[in-house]
């Protein structure tokens, strides 16, 4: 057990705990705030795994943009401030499927990797990743920018509604 | 470090996300659970980079983050449109073959929800 392992275990416990609160809390706004904790813990995991750029992009885009959008949506749909009953369907089948898929994947990873060791690579800084993207993944990058534009236009068209 | 630790964390988060998507009635909460699942996938990609000693996984993680941003934009636009039509975003109430225009006519001349309420 190295320091990296202990840090990852602690951050993973924080992420899993707050993720559980996201899917079980009865306050809609609190679910969004717990999501910030979960995503922040994941960003810290990326930092420990030396994925520096991914961690900061995660903080900027997820915590900065996606969660703010989600909180805006809860406000625009007039979410109640207090606890709201009837937020959940029957828990048992969902818990079964969630446990099954999560446990199955975990078993697969444990079977595949055992207690094997790996040395941390050199940090994935913006320079390294920029070189990687613009040498090997230029076309996907450009396609992604077109997709982002299409999603933007689509969101505007959908939220404008139909005009007669 | 032992790569199995972050992999198992990712599997646990994915399971929690699946549970959330299946159990929540509120469409915004469903989208939050989807974000958890996407993050679990990112953690797998980043960890794979450490074990394989290259940077392809981190590149893909960045792509997935951009896709998640696009998805959340379109998803929330759809949720808000649903709210404007139904005054509720409970996914159980959405029948696939339900004709909104017949049962619940919306006055298109007033496009703001608040204005529409005032007009009633």
mmCIF file of C-alpha atoms in Angstrom:
data_model
loop_
_atom_site.group_PDB
_atom_site.id
_atom_site.type_symbol
_atom_site.label_atom_id
_atom_site.label_comp_id
_atom_site.label_asym_id
_atom_site.label_seq_id
_atom_site.Cartn_x
_atom_site.Cartn_y
_atom_site.Cartn_z
ATOM 1 C CA UNK A 1 0.000 0.000 0.000
ATOM 2 C CA UNK A 2 1.622 3.209 -1.145
ATOM 3 C CA UNK A 3 0.464 6.769 -0.553
ATOM 4 C CA UNK A 4 -1.172 6.717 -4.003
ATOM 5 C CA UNK A 5 -3.283 3.696 -3.057
ATOM 6 C CA UNK A 6 -4.407 5.209 0.234
ATOM 7 C CA UNK A 7 -5.294 8.530 -1.446
ATOM 8 C CA UNK A 8 -7.240 6.714 -4.177
ATOM 9 C CA UNK A 9 -9.127 4.616 -1.613
ATOM 10 C CA UNK A 10 -10.051 7.701 0.437
ATOM 11 C CA UNK A 11 -11.132 9.739 -2.613
ATOM 12 C CA UNK A 12 -13.023 6.742 -4.000
ATOM 13 C CA UNK A 13 -14.893 6.379 -0.711
ATOM 14 C CA UNK A 14 -15.830 10.089 -0.832
ATOM 15 C CA UNK A 15 -16.936 9.796 -4.479
ATOM 16 C CA UNK A 16 -18.973 6.623 -3.909
ATOM 17 C CA UNK A 17 -20.593 7.987 -0.746
ATOM 18 C CA UNK A 18 -21.636 11.271 -2.303
ATOM 19 C CA UNK A 19 -22.768 9.469 -5.486
ATOM 20 C CA UNK A 20 -25.010 7.313 -3.277
ATOM 21 C CA UNK A 21 -26.430 10.494 -1.744
ATOM 22 C CA UNK A 22 -27.082 11.840 -5.281
ATOM 23 C CA UNK A 23 -29.278 8.864 -6.129
ATOM 24 C CA UNK A 24 -30.980 8.493 -2.721
ATOM 25 C CA UNK A 25 -31.606 12.014 -1.374
ATOM 26 C CA UNK A 26 -35.169 13.326 -1.324
ATOM 27 C CA UNK A 27 -34.133 16.967 -1.899
ATOM 28 C CA UNK A 28 -33.651 17.683 -5.617
ATOM 29 C CA UNK A 29 -31.309 20.645 -5.091
ATOM 30 C CA UNK A 30 -29.200 18.673 -2.603
ATOM 31 C CA UNK A 31 -28.715 15.958 -5.230
ATOM 32 C CA UNK A 32 -27.051 18.594 -7.437
ATOM 33 C CA UNK A 33 -24.818 19.755 -4.588
ATOM 34 C CA UNK A 34 -23.788 16.174 -3.719
ATOM 35 C CA UNK A 35 -22.973 15.741 -7.409
ATOM 36 C CA UNK A 36 -20.428 18.571 -7.023
ATOM 37 C CA UNK A 37 -18.741 16.624 -4.193
ATOM 38 C CA UNK A 38 -18.721 13.391 -6.212
ATOM 39 C CA UNK A 39 -17.304 15.055 -9.346
ATOM 40 C CA UNK A 40 -14.729 16.961 -7.279
ATOM 41 C CA UNK A 41 -13.538 13.719 -5.676
ATOM 42 C CA UNK A 42 -13.282 12.166 -9.153
ATOM 43 C CA UNK A 43 -11.203 15.150 -10.328
ATOM 44 C CA UNK A 44 -8.886 14.589 -7.365
ATOM 45 C CA UNK A 45 -8.633 10.905 -8.384
ATOM 46 C CA UNK A 46 -7.516 12.019 -11.868
ATOM 47 C CA UNK A 47 -4.891 14.271 -10.292
ATOM 48 C CA UNK A 48 -3.558 11.389 -8.183
ATOM 49 C CA UNK A 49 -3.423 9.274 -11.360
ATOM 50 C CA UNK A 50 -1.289 12.075 -12.941
ATOM 51 C CA UNK A 51 -3.993 13.022 -15.470
ATOM 52 C CA UNK A 52 -3.487 16.712 -14.796
ATOM 53 C CA UNK A 53 -5.302 18.254 -17.772
ATOM 54 C CA UNK A 54 -8.289 15.891 -17.492
ATOM 55 C CA UNK A 55 -8.658 16.829 -13.824
ATOM 56 C CA UNK A 56 -8.797 20.573 -14.534
ATOM 57 C CA UNK A 57 -11.108 20.112 -17.509
ATOM 58 C CA UNK A 58 -13.334 18.034 -15.228
ATOM 59 C CA UNK A 59 -13.440 20.857 -12.666
ATOM 60 C CA UNK A 60 -14.093 23.503 -15.339
ATOM 61 C CA UNK A 61 -16.688 21.680 -17.444
ATOM 62 C CA UNK A 62 -18.438 19.353 -15.008
ATOM 63 C CA UNK A 63 -18.411 21.310 -11.782
ATOM 64 C CA UNK A 64 -18.397 24.698 -13.507
ATOM 65 C CA UNK A 65 -20.817 24.187 -16.372
ATOM 66 C CA UNK A 66 -22.775 20.934 -16.191
ATOM 67 C CA UNK A 67 -23.773 21.203 -12.519
ATOM 68 C CA UNK A 68 -24.720 24.870 -12.947
ATOM 69 C CA UNK A 69 -26.901 23.883 -15.930
ATOM 70 C CA UNK A 70 -28.512 21.108 -13.877
ATOM 71 C CA UNK A 71 -29.207 23.501 -10.999
ATOM 72 C CA UNK A 72 -30.705 25.999 -13.457
ATOM 73 C CA UNK A 73 -32.942 23.230 -14.786
ATOM 74 C CA UNK A 74 -34.109 22.309 -11.269
ATOM 75 C CA UNK A 75 -34.996 25.959 -10.675
ATOM 76 C CA UNK A 76 -36.727 26.424 -14.047
ATOM 77 C CA UNK A 77 -38.836 23.323 -13.461
ATOM 78 C CA UNK A 78 -39.870 24.770 -10.080
ATOM 79 C CA UNK A 79 -38.337 22.069 -7.907
ATOM 80 C CA UNK A 80 -39.635 22.317 -4.334
ATOM 81 C CA UNK A 81 -37.196 23.520 -1.668
ATOM 82 C CA UNK A 82 -38.109 20.882 0.921
ATOM 83 C CA UNK A 83 -38.073 17.107 0.558
ATOM 84 C CA UNK A 84 -40.249 15.834 -2.269
ATOM 85 C CA UNK A 85 -41.889 12.432 -1.840
ATOM 86 C CA UNK A 86 -42.485 10.151 -4.815
ATOM 87 C CA UNK A 87 -39.067 10.830 -6.327
ATOM 88 C CA UNK A 88 -38.224 7.133 -6.560
ATOM 89 C CA UNK A 89 -39.808 4.158 -8.233
ATOM 90 C CA UNK A 90 -39.755 0.690 -6.686
ATOM 91 C CA UNK A 91 -36.219 0.349 -5.332
ATOM 92 C CA UNK A 92 -35.707 -3.408 -5.367
ATOM 93 C CA UNK A 93 -35.409 -4.179 -9.130
ATOM 94 C CA UNK A 94 -33.257 -1.098 -9.740
ATOM 95 C CA UNK A 95 -30.978 -1.989 -6.820
ATOM 96 C CA UNK A 96 -30.684 -5.525 -8.185
ATOM 97 C CA UNK A 97 -29.654 -4.327 -11.646
ATOM 98 C CA UNK A 98 -27.323 -1.649 -10.231
ATOM 99 C CA UNK A 99 -25.647 -4.125 -7.887
ATOM 100 C CA UNK A 100 -25.468 -6.682 -10.670
ATOM 101 C CA UNK A 101 -23.795 -4.394 -13.208
ATOM 102 C CA UNK A 102 -21.507 -2.697 -10.655
ATOM 103 C CA UNK A 103 -20.568 -5.950 -8.945
ATOM 104 C CA UNK A 104 -20.123 -7.746 -12.250
ATOM 105 C CA UNK A 105 -17.782 -5.059 -13.589
ATOM 106 C CA UNK A 106 -15.845 -4.994 -10.301
ATOM 107 C CA UNK A 107 -15.466 -8.784 -10.380
ATOM 108 C CA UNK A 108 -14.261 -8.572 -13.980
ATOM 109 C CA UNK A 109 -11.636 -5.943 -13.091
ATOM 110 C CA UNK A 110 -10.482 -7.869 -10.010
ATOM 111 C CA UNK A 111 -10.228 -11.056 -12.053
ATOM 112 C CA UNK A 112 -8.325 -9.236 -14.798
ATOM 113 C CA UNK A 113 -5.859 -7.203 -12.732
ATOM 114 C CA UNK A 114 -5.565 -9.136 -9.420
ATOM 115 C CA UNK A 115 -3.243 -7.191 -7.111
ATOM 116 C CA UNK A 116 -0.855 -6.283 -9.914
ATOM 117 C CA UNK A 117 1.305 -3.187 -9.715
ATOM 118 C CA UNK A 118 1.869 -0.370 -12.183
ATOM 119 C CA UNK A 119 4.168 2.627 -12.014
ATOM 120 C CA UNK A 120 2.604 6.047 -12.505
ATOM 121 C CA UNK A 121 3.435 7.567 -15.890
ATOM 122 C CA UNK A 122 4.747 11.074 -16.535
ATOM 123 C CA UNK A 123 1.980 13.652 -15.890
ATOM 124 C CA UNK A 124 -0.549 14.164 -18.702
ATOM 125 C CA UNK A 125 -0.036 17.890 -19.004
ATOM 126 C CA UNK A 126 -1.673 20.132 -21.592
ATOM 127 C CA UNK A 127 1.478 19.949 -23.752
ATOM 128 C CA UNK A 128 1.604 16.150 -23.823
ATOM 129 C CA UNK A 129 -2.116 15.759 -24.479
ATOM 130 C CA UNK A 130 -2.099 18.523 -27.111
ATOM 131 C CA UNK A 131 0.631 16.695 -28.975
ATOM 132 C CA UNK A 132 -1.362 13.454 -28.700
ATOM 133 C CA UNK A 133 -4.625 15.002 -29.942
ATOM 134 C CA UNK A 134 -3.147 16.978 -32.815
ATOM 135 C CA UNK A 135 -0.895 14.178 -34.046
ATOM 136 C CA UNK A 136 -3.175 11.139 -33.850
ATOM 137 C CA UNK A 137 -6.722 12.293 -33.175
ATOM 138 C CA UNK A 138 -7.229 15.376 -35.350
ATOM 139 C CA UNK A 139 -10.193 14.026 -37.319
ATOM 140 C CA UNK A 140 -12.172 12.889 -34.229
ATOM 141 C CA UNK A 141 -11.400 16.276 -32.689
ATOM 142 C CA UNK A 142 -12.861 18.114 -35.698
ATOM 143 C CA UNK A 143 -15.891 15.800 -35.847
ATOM 144 C CA UNK A 144 -16.430 16.492 -32.152
ATOM 145 C CA UNK A 145 -16.446 20.228 -32.769
ATOM 146 C CA UNK A 146 -19.113 19.780 -35.464
ATOM 147 C CA UNK A 147 -21.112 17.616 -33.041
ATOM 148 C CA UNK A 148 -20.861 20.301 -30.371
ATOM 149 C CA UNK A 149 -22.141 22.884 -32.853
ATOM 150 C CA UNK A 150 -24.999 20.582 -33.887
ATOM 151 C CA UNK A 151 -25.923 19.993 -30.229
ATOM 152 C CA UNK A 152 -25.908 23.754 -29.624
ATOM 153 C CA UNK A 153 -28.172 24.449 -32.615
ATOM 154 C CA UNK A 154 -30.386 21.504 -31.644
ATOM 155 C CA UNK A 155 -30.787 22.759 -28.080
ATOM 156 C CA UNK A 156 -31.776 26.215 -29.370
ATOM 157 C CA UNK A 157 -34.280 24.763 -31.850
ATOM 158 C CA UNK A 158 -35.837 22.459 -29.227
ATOM 159 C CA UNK A 159 -36.168 25.158 -26.583
ATOM 160 C CA UNK A 160 -37.623 27.719 -29.014
ATOM 161 C CA UNK A 161 -40.645 25.452 -29.477
ATOM 162 C CA UNK A 162 -42.893 25.415 -32.504
ATOM 163 C CA UNK A 163 -43.867 28.688 -34.114
ATOM 164 C CA UNK A 164 -46.970 28.785 -36.256
ATOM 165 C CA UNK B 1 0.115 1.757 -7.176
ATOM 166 C CA UNK B 2 -2.420 -1.032 -7.726
ATOM 167 C CA UNK B 3 -4.603 -0.269 -10.771
ATOM 168 C CA UNK B 4 -7.366 -2.500 -9.457
ATOM 169 C CA UNK B 5 -8.324 0.157 -6.854
ATOM 170 C CA UNK B 6 -9.433 2.907 -9.294
ATOM 171 C CA UNK B 7 -10.995 0.270 -11.553
ATOM 172 C CA UNK B 8 -13.179 -1.020 -8.716
ATOM 173 C CA UNK B 9 -14.082 2.561 -7.714
ATOM 174 C CA UNK B 10 -15.210 3.150 -11.323
ATOM 175 C CA UNK B 11 -17.278 -0.062 -11.306
ATOM 176 C CA UNK B 12 -18.983 0.962 -8.036
ATOM 177 C CA UNK B 13 -19.779 4.444 -9.408
ATOM 178 C CA UNK B 14 -21.173 2.930 -12.607
ATOM 179 C CA UNK B 15 -23.430 0.643 -10.561
ATOM 180 C CA UNK B 16 -24.676 3.615 -8.524
ATOM 181 C CA UNK B 17 -25.359 5.504 -11.772
ATOM 182 C CA UNK B 18 -27.343 2.591 -13.222
ATOM 183 C CA UNK B 19 -29.385 2.406 -10.006
ATOM 184 C CA UNK B 20 -30.057 6.158 -10.177
ATOM 185 C CA UNK B 21 -31.154 6.085 -13.828
ATOM 186 C CA UNK B 22 -33.567 3.247 -13.137
ATOM 187 C CA UNK B 23 -34.999 4.456 -9.840
ATOM 188 C CA UNK B 24 -35.493 8.206 -10.319
ATOM 189 C CA UNK B 25 -38.757 9.639 -11.619
ATOM 190 C CA UNK B 26 -37.549 13.224 -12.021
ATOM 191 C CA UNK B 27 -35.885 13.736 -15.435
ATOM 192 C CA UNK B 28 -33.206 16.111 -14.080
ATOM 193 C CA UNK B 29 -32.180 13.539 -11.459
ATOM 194 C CA UNK B 30 -31.949 10.909 -14.202
ATOM 195 C CA UNK B 31 -29.520 13.176 -16.078
ATOM 196 C CA UNK B 32 -27.438 13.550 -12.889
ATOM 197 C CA UNK B 33 -27.171 9.762 -12.612
ATOM 198 C CA UNK B 34 -26.113 9.588 -16.276
ATOM 199 C CA UNK B 35 -23.287 12.018 -15.458
ATOM 200 C CA UNK B 36 -22.111 9.633 -12.721
ATOM 201 C CA UNK B 37 -21.966 6.773 -15.245
ATOM 202 C CA UNK B 38 -20.009 8.886 -17.759
ATOM 203 C CA UNK B 39 -17.526 9.813 -15.033
ATOM 204 C CA UNK B 40 -17.016 6.183 -14.124
ATOM 205 C CA UNK B 41 -16.080 5.492 -17.760
ATOM 206 C CA UNK B 42 -13.619 8.414 -17.673
ATOM 207 C CA UNK B 43 -11.951 6.966 -14.585
ATOM 208 C CA UNK B 44 -11.488 3.630 -16.385
ATOM 209 C CA UNK B 45 -9.931 5.420 -19.397
ATOM 210 C CA UNK B 46 -7.537 7.439 -17.243
ATOM 211 C CA UNK B 47 -6.506 4.383 -15.206
ATOM 212 C CA UNK B 48 -5.906 2.381 -18.384
ATOM 213 C CA UNK B 49 -3.431 5.088 -19.403
ATOM 214 C CA UNK B 50 -1.415 4.503 -16.240
ATOM 215 C CA UNK B 51 -1.202 0.756 -16.789
ATOM 216 C CA UNK B 52 -0.470 1.004 -20.525
ATOM 217 C CA UNK B 53 1.881 3.995 -20.175
ATOM 218 C CA UNK B 54 0.444 6.096 -22.985
ATOM 219 C CA UNK B 55 -1.929 9.060 -23.364
ATOM 220 C CA UNK B 56 -4.717 7.743 -25.610
ATOM 221 C CA UNK B 57 -7.042 7.115 -22.674
ATOM 222 C CA UNK B 58 -6.748 10.672 -21.396
ATOM 223 C CA UNK B 59 -7.455 11.981 -24.908
ATOM 224 C CA UNK B 60 -10.595 9.849 -24.996
ATOM 225 C CA UNK B 61 -11.561 11.040 -21.513
ATOM 226 C CA UNK B 62 -11.433 14.631 -22.830
ATOM 227 C CA UNK B 63 -13.623 13.617 -25.798
ATOM 228 C CA UNK B 64 -16.120 11.961 -23.418
ATOM 229 C CA UNK B 65 -16.270 15.132 -21.299
ATOM 230 C CA UNK B 66 -17.107 17.191 -24.410
ATOM 231 C CA UNK B 67 -19.774 14.651 -25.403
ATOM 232 C CA UNK B 68 -21.231 14.840 -21.882
ATOM 233 C CA UNK B 69 -21.456 18.624 -22.167
ATOM 234 C CA UNK B 70 -23.290 18.331 -25.516
ATOM 235 C CA UNK B 71 -25.579 15.637 -24.104
ATOM 236 C CA UNK B 72 -26.500 17.669 -21.040
ATOM 237 C CA UNK B 73 -27.283 20.729 -23.207
ATOM 238 C CA UNK B 74 -29.678 18.885 -25.500
ATOM 239 C CA UNK B 75 -31.097 16.800 -22.619
ATOM 240 C CA UNK B 76 -31.950 19.835 -20.525
ATOM 241 C CA UNK B 77 -33.516 21.594 -23.528
ATOM 242 C CA UNK B 78 -35.774 18.553 -23.971
ATOM 243 C CA UNK B 79 -36.584 18.456 -20.236
ATOM 244 C CA UNK B 80 -37.515 22.160 -20.216
ATOM 245 C CA UNK B 81 -39.690 21.703 -23.301
ATOM 246 C CA UNK B 82 -41.411 18.771 -21.546
ATOM 247 C CA UNK B 83 -41.997 21.002 -18.523
ATOM 248 C CA UNK B 84 -43.516 23.712 -20.724
ATOM 249 C CA UNK B 85 -45.924 21.200 -22.248
ATOM 250 C CA UNK B 86 -46.868 19.236 -19.118
ATOM 251 C CA UNK B 87 -45.978 21.364 -16.085
ATOM 252 C CA UNK B 88 -44.158 18.291 -14.766
ATOM 253 C CA UNK B 89 -40.976 16.381 -15.566
ATOM 254 C CA UNK B 90 -42.011 13.035 -14.087
ATOM 255 C CA UNK B 91 -40.815 10.486 -16.626
ATOM 256 C CA UNK B 92 -43.562 7.983 -15.672
ATOM 257 C CA UNK B 93 -46.197 10.305 -17.152
ATOM 258 C CA UNK B 94 -44.655 10.379 -20.617
ATOM 259 C CA UNK B 95 -46.532 7.958 -22.849
ATOM 260 C CA UNK B 96 -44.774 7.283 -26.127
ATOM 261 C CA UNK B 97 -47.897 7.507 -28.318
ATOM 262 C CA UNK B 98 -49.529 10.332 -26.383
ATOM 263 C CA UNK B 99 -50.675 13.173 -28.620
ATOM 264 C CA UNK B 100 -49.877 16.320 -26.708
ATOM 265 C CA UNK B 101 -51.445 18.694 -29.213
ATOM 266 C CA UNK B 102 -54.898 17.101 -28.908
ATOM 267 C CA UNK B 103 -55.143 16.605 -25.159
ATOM 268 C CA UNK B 104 -53.185 19.567 -23.921
ATOM 269 C CA UNK B 105 -53.284 22.397 -26.429
ATOM 270 C CA UNK B 106 -50.553 24.966 -26.010
ATOM 271 C CA UNK B 107 -51.081 28.536 -27.111
ATOM 272 C CA UNK B 108 -48.154 29.103 -29.441
ATOM 273 C CA UNK B 109 -48.723 32.831 -29.764
ATOM 274 C CA UNK B 110 -47.403 33.282 -26.206
ATOM 275 C CA UNK B 111 -44.100 31.500 -25.905
ATOM 276 C CA UNK B 112 -43.060 32.412 -22.383
ATOM 277 C CA UNK B 113 -44.403 30.046 -19.699
ATOM 278 C CA UNK B 114 -45.122 32.894 -17.288
ATOM 279 C CA UNK B 115 -46.925 34.916 -19.968
ATOM 280 C CA UNK B 116 -49.010 31.878 -20.800
ATOM 281 C CA UNK B 117 -50.031 31.510 -17.198
ATOM 282 C CA UNK B 118 -50.965 35.176 -17.043
ATOM 283 C CA UNK B 119 -52.980 34.803 -20.244
ATOM 284 C CA UNK B 120 -55.133 32.056 -18.740
#
